[in-house]
XYZ file of C-alpha atoms in Angstrom:
486
model
C 13.718 75.006 -61.882
C 16.617 72.545 -63.080
C 14.290 70.198 -64.462
C 12.339 72.844 -66.631
C 15.641 74.047 -67.933
C 16.958 70.817 -69.496
C 13.930 68.963 -69.876
C 11.546 71.361 -72.346
C 9.712 68.560 -73.883
C 7.379 65.447 -72.574
C 9.397 62.770 -74.643
C 12.685 63.580 -73.092
C 10.950 63.423 -69.611
C 9.876 59.730 -70.558
C 13.388 58.946 -71.835
C 14.813 60.127 -68.689
C 12.230 57.945 -66.129
C 12.968 54.894 -68.603
C 17.030 55.211 -67.798
C 16.077 55.729 -64.168
C 14.037 52.480 -63.857
C 16.827 50.248 -65.888
C 19.649 51.393 -63.422
C 17.380 50.193 -60.362
C 16.749 46.998 -62.132
C 20.643 46.492 -62.620
C 21.477 47.710 -59.221
C 18.655 45.301 -57.549
C 19.992 42.119 -59.562
C 23.533 42.824 -58.605
C 22.706 43.051 -55.123
C 20.761 40.008 -55.030
C 22.956 37.828 -57.002
C 25.779 38.619 -54.601
C 23.262 37.787 -51.404
C 22.327 34.455 -52.868
C 25.845 33.378 -53.569
C 26.746 33.876 -49.969
C 23.868 32.250 -48.571
C 24.229 29.290 -50.880
C 27.981 28.943 -49.340
C 26.713 29.301 -45.852
C 24.036 26.553 -46.582
C 27.046 24.395 -47.998
C 28.875 24.737 -44.870
C 26.117 24.034 -42.729
C 24.892 21.088 -44.557
C 28.657 19.654 -44.240
C 28.963 20.716 -40.502
C 25.850 18.857 -39.764
C 26.995 15.768 -41.810
C 30.447 15.555 -40.308
C 28.914 16.092 -36.821
C 26.111 13.347 -36.868
C 27.873 11.031 -39.264
C 28.499 7.667 -37.393
C 32.601 7.530 -36.372
C 32.774 11.191 -38.098
C 33.865 14.013 -36.140
C 35.653 14.473 -32.845
C 33.548 12.454 -29.755
C 34.273 13.595 -26.674
C 34.202 11.191 -23.706
C 31.900 13.581 -21.719
C 29.010 13.544 -24.472
C 25.801 14.284 -22.925
C 23.018 11.251 -22.965
C 20.440 13.648 -24.727
C 23.138 14.674 -27.695
C 23.361 11.014 -28.117
C 19.685 10.337 -27.992
C 19.413 13.340 -30.721
C 22.092 11.508 -32.884
C 20.402 8.385 -33.106
C 16.918 10.235 -34.037
C 18.629 12.520 -36.566
C 20.829 9.388 -38.088
C 18.024 7.875 -39.751
C 16.973 10.875 -41.582
C 19.984 11.482 -43.689
C 21.674 9.678 -46.208
C 25.072 8.846 -46.666
C 26.217 12.019 -48.422
C 25.132 13.788 -44.963
C 22.431 15.848 -46.935
C 19.387 16.440 -44.868
C 16.436 14.334 -46.204
C 12.860 15.916 -45.156
C 11.045 13.912 -42.634
C 7.352 13.170 -43.763
C 5.058 14.976 -41.579
C 3.155 12.518 -39.327
C 1.075 13.713 -36.621
C 0.240 10.438 -34.972
C 3.794 9.537 -34.728
C 4.701 13.119 -33.356
C 1.974 13.009 -30.753
C 3.043 9.250 -29.759
C 6.737 10.432 -29.495
C 5.331 13.442 -27.223
C 3.591 11.328 -24.983
C 6.488 8.740 -24.739
C 8.741 11.362 -23.476
C 6.401 12.629 -20.893
C 5.753 9.223 -19.502
C 9.440 8.769 -19.544
C 9.920 11.944 -17.646
C 6.947 10.893 -15.063
C 8.573 7.682 -14.316
C 11.636 8.937 -13.742
C 10.211 11.639 -11.325
C 7.979 8.842 -9.615
C 11.449 6.899 -8.940
C 13.246 9.794 -7.623
C 10.392 10.710 -5.183
C 10.442 7.052 -4.152
C 13.988 7.184 -3.360
C 13.289 10.321 -1.531
C 10.736 8.877 0.586
C 12.655 5.805 1.429
C 15.509 7.974 2.542
C 13.201 10.162 5.013
C 11.178 7.084 6.357
C 10.715 7.210 10.133
C 11.855 3.794 11.340
C 12.713 2.050 14.501
C 15.925 -0.209 15.342
C 14.310 -2.013 18.049
C 11.568 -4.641 17.614
C 8.988 -5.588 20.105
C 6.898 -8.437 20.575
C 4.143 -6.500 22.629
C 2.632 -4.978 19.056
C 1.199 -7.604 16.858
C -0.224 -6.724 13.353
C -2.846 -8.881 11.117
C -1.263 -9.568 7.633
C -3.410 -11.030 4.984
C -2.220 -13.726 2.487
C -3.286 -13.974 -0.196
C -5.396 -10.826 -0.495
C -8.586 -11.322 -2.029
C -8.605 -8.698 -4.856
C -12.047 -9.080 -6.399
C -15.296 -10.339 -5.502
C -18.240 -11.387 -7.305
C -21.371 -9.269 -8.023
C -24.177 -10.957 -9.886
C -25.495 -8.316 -12.151
C -29.353 -7.683 -12.243
C -31.623 -9.699 -14.835
C -32.792 -7.785 -17.945
C -36.000 -6.194 -17.904
C -38.612 -8.511 -19.582
C -40.955 -7.458 -22.599
C -43.909 -8.944 -20.932
C -44.765 -8.895 -17.166
C -45.333 -12.709 -17.283
C -42.389 -13.440 -19.185
C -39.712 -15.660 -17.623
C -35.581 -14.908 -18.493
C -34.540 -17.806 -20.361
C -30.917 -17.045 -19.011
C -29.362 -16.174 -15.502
C -26.605 -13.702 -15.904
C -23.196 -14.574 -14.523
C -21.539 -12.924 -11.815
C -19.014 -10.049 -12.378
C -15.693 -9.883 -10.754
C -15.267 -6.388 -9.486
C -11.976 -4.749 -7.619
C -12.656 -5.131 -3.897
C -10.489 -2.296 -2.432
C -11.047 1.586 -1.955
C -7.415 1.994 -2.433
C -4.624 1.070 -5.007
C -1.569 -0.690 -3.718
C 1.850 0.654 -4.650
C 3.128 -2.838 -5.550
C 0.174 -3.459 -7.729
C -2.575 -6.380 -7.284
C 0.243 -8.753 -6.188
C 0.341 -12.528 -5.274
C 2.545 -13.673 -2.366
C 6.133 -14.782 -3.455
C 9.415 -14.671 -1.608
C 10.606 -11.246 -2.772
C 7.104 -9.614 -1.951
C 7.007 -11.513 1.606
C 10.662 -10.044 2.093
C 9.778 -6.690 1.200
C 6.635 -6.570 3.366
C 8.319 -7.933 6.553
C 11.224 -5.693 6.188
C 8.617 -2.724 6.123
C 6.875 -4.465 9.039
C 10.332 -4.928 10.922
C 11.210 -1.073 10.529
C 8.111 0.035 12.233
C 8.950 -1.904 14.973
C 6.231 -4.616 14.898
C 7.472 -7.940 15.991
C 4.448 -10.389 15.624
C 2.303 -11.173 12.714
C -1.191 -12.555 12.860
C -2.118 -14.831 10.127
C -6.002 -15.671 9.501
C -6.218 -19.514 9.820
C -9.169 -21.445 8.112
C -7.400 -24.900 7.494
C -7.804 -27.668 5.066
C -6.225 -26.156 2.057
C -2.843 -27.373 0.742
C -1.936 -23.956 -0.954
C -2.569 -22.479 2.631
C -0.285 -24.919 4.318
C 2.486 -24.266 1.751
C 2.285 -20.615 1.999
C 2.059 -20.745 6.058
C 5.471 -22.847 5.835
C 6.901 -20.461 3.406
C 6.391 -17.555 5.883
C 7.222 -19.306 9.056
C 10.829 -20.055 7.524
C 11.008 -16.341 5.930
C 9.967 -14.632 9.417
C 12.722 -15.260 11.505
C 15.172 -13.744 9.004
C 13.512 -10.278 9.760
C 13.399 -10.882 13.218
C 9.469 -11.702 13.193
C 7.319 -14.390 14.775
C 4.027 -15.596 13.399
C 0.799 -16.410 15.501
C -2.709 -17.319 14.062
C -5.994 -16.435 14.264
C -8.420 -19.081 14.355
C -11.816 -18.400 12.555
C -15.202 -19.449 14.134
C -17.746 -17.674 12.027
C -18.634 -20.240 9.599
C -18.658 -23.119 11.611
C -19.299 -22.639 15.614
C -18.683 -26.687 16.431
C -16.253 -28.193 19.159
C -14.742 -30.422 16.084
C -14.265 -27.861 13.942
C -11.944 -25.770 16.434
C -10.301 -28.964 17.557
C -9.668 -29.809 13.824
C -7.737 -26.215 13.631
C -5.427 -26.670 16.628
C -4.309 -29.945 15.595
C -3.151 -28.146 12.150
C -2.088 -25.123 14.187
C 0.128 -27.995 16.685
C 2.084 -29.072 13.522
C 3.522 -25.545 13.002
C 4.705 -25.380 17.133
C 7.943 -26.700 16.128
C 9.215 -23.938 13.552
C 11.467 -21.410 14.867
C 9.154 -18.621 13.678
C 6.294 -19.551 15.725
C 5.430 -17.028 18.479
C 5.654 -17.876 22.352
C 5.730 -15.921 25.273
C 6.731 -16.975 28.813
C 4.161 -17.807 31.700
C 5.461 -17.108 34.711
C 2.434 -18.828 36.673
C 2.850 -21.945 34.390
C 6.767 -21.653 33.992
C 6.734 -22.555 30.113
C 6.636 -20.567 26.889
C 3.084 -20.899 25.393
C 1.866 -19.564 21.890
C -0.672 -16.853 21.566
C -3.720 -17.632 19.611
C -6.432 -15.380 18.557
C -10.085 -16.581 18.244
C -12.151 -14.674 15.897
C -16.003 -14.691 17.033
C -15.307 -16.488 20.176
C -18.697 -15.169 21.709
C -20.333 -17.359 19.541
C -18.974 -20.725 20.831
C -20.660 -20.442 24.020
C -23.489 -23.019 23.570
C -20.775 -25.759 22.056
C -17.673 -25.223 23.341
C -18.558 -25.405 27.231
C -15.827 -25.428 29.667
C -13.385 -27.407 27.291
C -10.847 -24.614 27.301
C -10.884 -24.630 31.226
C -7.292 -25.274 32.627
C -7.044 -28.324 34.886
C -3.970 -29.366 37.149
C -3.132 -32.415 35.096
C -4.590 -31.364 31.514
C -5.560 -35.294 31.163
C -9.382 -34.923 30.218
C -9.949 -36.323 27.033
C -12.138 -34.011 25.876
C -9.830 -31.018 26.680
C -8.883 -28.490 23.957
C -5.594 -27.785 25.736
C -4.467 -31.011 25.187
C -4.105 -30.600 21.932
C -2.031 -27.179 21.903
C -1.882 -25.588 25.236
C -1.747 -21.347 24.812
C -2.829 -18.241 25.485
C -6.440 -18.096 24.078
C -7.205 -14.481 23.465
C -10.932 -14.341 22.189
C -12.914 -11.596 19.826
C -15.379 -9.702 21.800
C -18.192 -7.375 20.444
C -20.310 -6.461 23.209
C -19.936 -5.672 26.989
C -21.399 -9.103 28.183
C -19.089 -10.754 25.587
C -16.374 -10.253 28.355
C -18.052 -12.017 30.752
C -18.943 -14.894 28.496
C -15.311 -15.526 27.606
C -14.443 -15.398 31.202
C -16.632 -18.220 31.861
C -15.207 -20.024 28.700
C -11.964 -19.963 30.363
C -10.192 -17.894 27.866
C -7.295 -16.056 29.051
C -7.999 -12.590 27.423
C -10.171 -10.375 24.940
C -9.492 -8.314 22.024
C -11.506 -5.878 19.867
C -10.493 -6.735 16.411
C -12.759 -4.277 14.638
C -10.877 -0.838 14.102
C -13.799 1.267 13.833
C -14.451 3.609 17.108
C -18.116 3.670 18.103
C -19.453 0.488 15.905
C -19.488 -1.928 18.989
C -18.857 -1.673 22.549
C -15.455 -3.188 22.306
C -14.195 -1.165 19.438
C -15.257 2.298 20.980
C -11.910 3.992 22.826
C -13.835 4.950 25.446
C -14.837 1.663 26.676
C -11.078 0.389 26.996
C -10.715 1.827 30.414
C -13.582 -0.115 31.571
C -12.313 -3.391 29.487
C -8.904 -3.251 31.087
C -10.048 -2.785 34.737
C -12.446 -6.099 33.714
C -9.545 -7.876 32.499
C -7.089 -7.094 35.461
C -10.024 -8.028 38.041
C -10.155 -11.710 36.743
C -6.301 -11.788 35.614
C -7.075 -11.770 32.096
C -5.416 -9.799 29.189
C -7.308 -7.064 27.057
C -5.774 -6.470 23.664
C -6.970 -3.498 22.281
C -6.798 -3.471 18.255
C -5.964 0.255 16.718
C -6.223 1.112 12.900
C -6.067 3.892 10.651
C -9.447 3.952 9.180
C -12.171 1.674 7.798
C -13.153 2.068 4.271
C -15.039 -1.295 3.238
C -16.082 -0.824 -0.331
C -19.782 -1.977 -0.404
C -22.755 -0.517 -0.981
C -24.127 -2.500 2.244
C -21.387 -3.073 4.392
C -21.620 -6.332 6.278
C -20.729 -4.608 9.739
C -23.104 -1.657 9.318
C -22.568 1.396 8.467
C -19.074 1.717 10.163
C -16.886 3.605 7.546
C -14.199 5.783 9.192
C -12.009 8.365 7.513
C -8.736 8.707 8.246
C -8.489 12.187 8.601
C -5.104 12.875 7.450
C -3.782 10.312 10.120
C -5.365 11.611 13.336
C -7.720 9.011 13.643
C -5.114 6.428 13.835
C -3.219 8.949 16.097
C -5.954 8.802 18.609
C -6.400 5.450 18.522
C -2.592 4.596 19.751
C -2.610 7.417 22.290
C -5.881 5.987 23.833
C -4.234 2.260 24.134
C -0.956 3.682 25.509
C -2.900 5.822 28.230
C -4.501 2.506 29.221
C -1.186 0.985 29.787
C -2.197 -2.442 28.097
C 0.430 -5.044 27.703
C -0.371 -5.759 23.973
C -1.713 -3.903 20.847
C -2.712 -5.310 17.814
C -2.897 -3.195 14.473
C -5.462 -3.880 11.881
C -3.902 -4.237 9.076
C -0.839 -4.480 7.283
C -2.532 -5.139 4.007
C -6.497 -5.770 4.407
C -7.292 -4.037 1.386
C -10.586 -4.969 1.178
C -11.516 -3.417 4.404
C -9.556 -0.442 3.720
C -7.455 -0.805 7.234
C -4.354 -1.225 5.598
C -1.092 0.813 6.464
C 0.953 -0.478 3.304
C 1.967 1.738 0.397
C -0.596 2.984 -1.966
C -0.251 4.647 -5.461
C -2.561 7.630 -6.347
C -4.863 6.680 -9.293
C -7.924 7.962 -10.741
C -11.270 6.533 -8.808
C -9.271 5.098 -5.667
C -8.379 6.801 -2.415
C -4.874 7.716 -1.350
C -3.086 8.844 1.555
C -2.782 12.770 0.398
C -1.681 15.212 1.866
C 1.505 12.776 2.578
C 3.945 10.296 1.124
C 3.103 7.003 0.315
C 4.612 5.564 3.394
C 2.579 7.989 5.560
C 1.036 5.160 7.532
C 4.148 3.194 7.666
C 6.002 6.339 9.273
C 3.102 6.777 11.880
C 3.311 3.231 12.855
C 6.869 3.445 13.864
C 6.411 6.741 15.538
C 3.486 5.430 17.744
C 5.144 2.249 18.462
C 8.437 4.101 19.824
C 5.895 6.110 22.011
C 4.321 2.914 23.422
C 8.043 1.592 24.335
C 9.029 4.914 25.775
C 5.664 4.821 27.955
C 6.156 1.113 29.059
C 9.853 1.617 29.996
C 8.988 4.596 32.091
C 6.101 2.854 33.981
C 8.898 0.270 34.701
C 11.172 2.836 36.078
C 8.849 4.694 38.095
C 7.697 1.538 39.710
C 9.172 0.928 43.405
C 11.606 -1.819 43.249
C 10.312 -3.931 46.367
C 6.530 -4.006 44.701
C 5.887 -6.775 42.339
C 5.102 -5.457 38.500
C 1.766 -6.434 37.142
C 1.579 -8.309 34.009
C 1.060 -4.929 31.797
C 4.684 -3.672 32.890
C 6.787 -6.281 31.987
C 8.935 -5.568 29.100
C 10.699 -9.036 28.439
C 7.872 -10.833 26.652
C 6.536 -12.427 29.679
C 2.572 -12.972 30.671
C 1.738 -13.658 34.134
């Protein structure tokens, strides 16, 4: 009604609407002008603050400045000019992805380092070292094997291939070591020996082939370094490739040259009244035709052909079948061992047969040394020992082998192995890696901890057996704790 009273014509309505629009435009311009001026002032203050904060040497520097802030400063400084004005960075997707990936890798390395330090702090170790537990040690490790690729298919059945494909080297291990594909060095050997000593193992078994200058230098290096870690060294002679007596004689002559070194393992013999080495002989049952009775002991040891004239020792032979124990008895060996850590593969490596082998050894005053291992994972399509792969079963396989050996009250136990990676029987640390097996669930030092645990149980059982024996009754060879053999 009020609008009809004062605005009686259409022309006056148009003039009124025009003035209203002009008034709204003026108010909008005034409001926007004041907001832009305040924003400009705030932007200028922000730029001055950032330039003062990130200018080298400018601003207040606190001594407890975090490392993250320092890294941010170094990243932002190249992106600003001398006046402190922000220079927009050109967008580069590849650089941003590379920066993100690098930061993730750095975080992963830091996490792995923290995990490794936590594992080392929580490791199971033994303060005592026993020479009744021996472990096979491989140096150097044969990381690669040669595989001959198949020939290319011929275009015609009667075609003859003009070239022979070259052998290809492939990695010969089912696990990947935490230290990488290493080569022997002083620092590496020291680290290995410290791990072995912390498990309570006192004797290393080195495979000896002889005739190589590099092998002789490495053996000298190991024999000099082992006593620094309270370890001793013995050898395993190999008679696999050459079963002749002259080959065994040559190996004994080379081993005798190391007998004077302080790291050479010896054990006291009650019956002979002298400290003698303990030598293992691989595939000893194959020497029956050529060896004869050259290892037999006589009162004077003056026979010109006797092998004990070269080096008198306790010779422990490798057996596989039940009849091999009697073969080594007739060859005058001092004992026998099973070597293969694969339950059920052969008679000697089957756990339920160890009680028989122990009784046989006691009957003829010999030594039976069982071989325990965490598993067997030979990475071959056609393994050289047949289908004898044995899964680790999260450490249960290793535990049953140890428990069986301890319940049979044996005097010596050897472990296969510390670092025989091609056979997959190692207890050394591993690294989880795509395409390889690992110790999950569990830490990288899982089998080092289990070894220390079972060596402690072995020592405890022997001490309890010695304490339970009657004082007047003589102890048998398997109950002596002071490195003595009958």
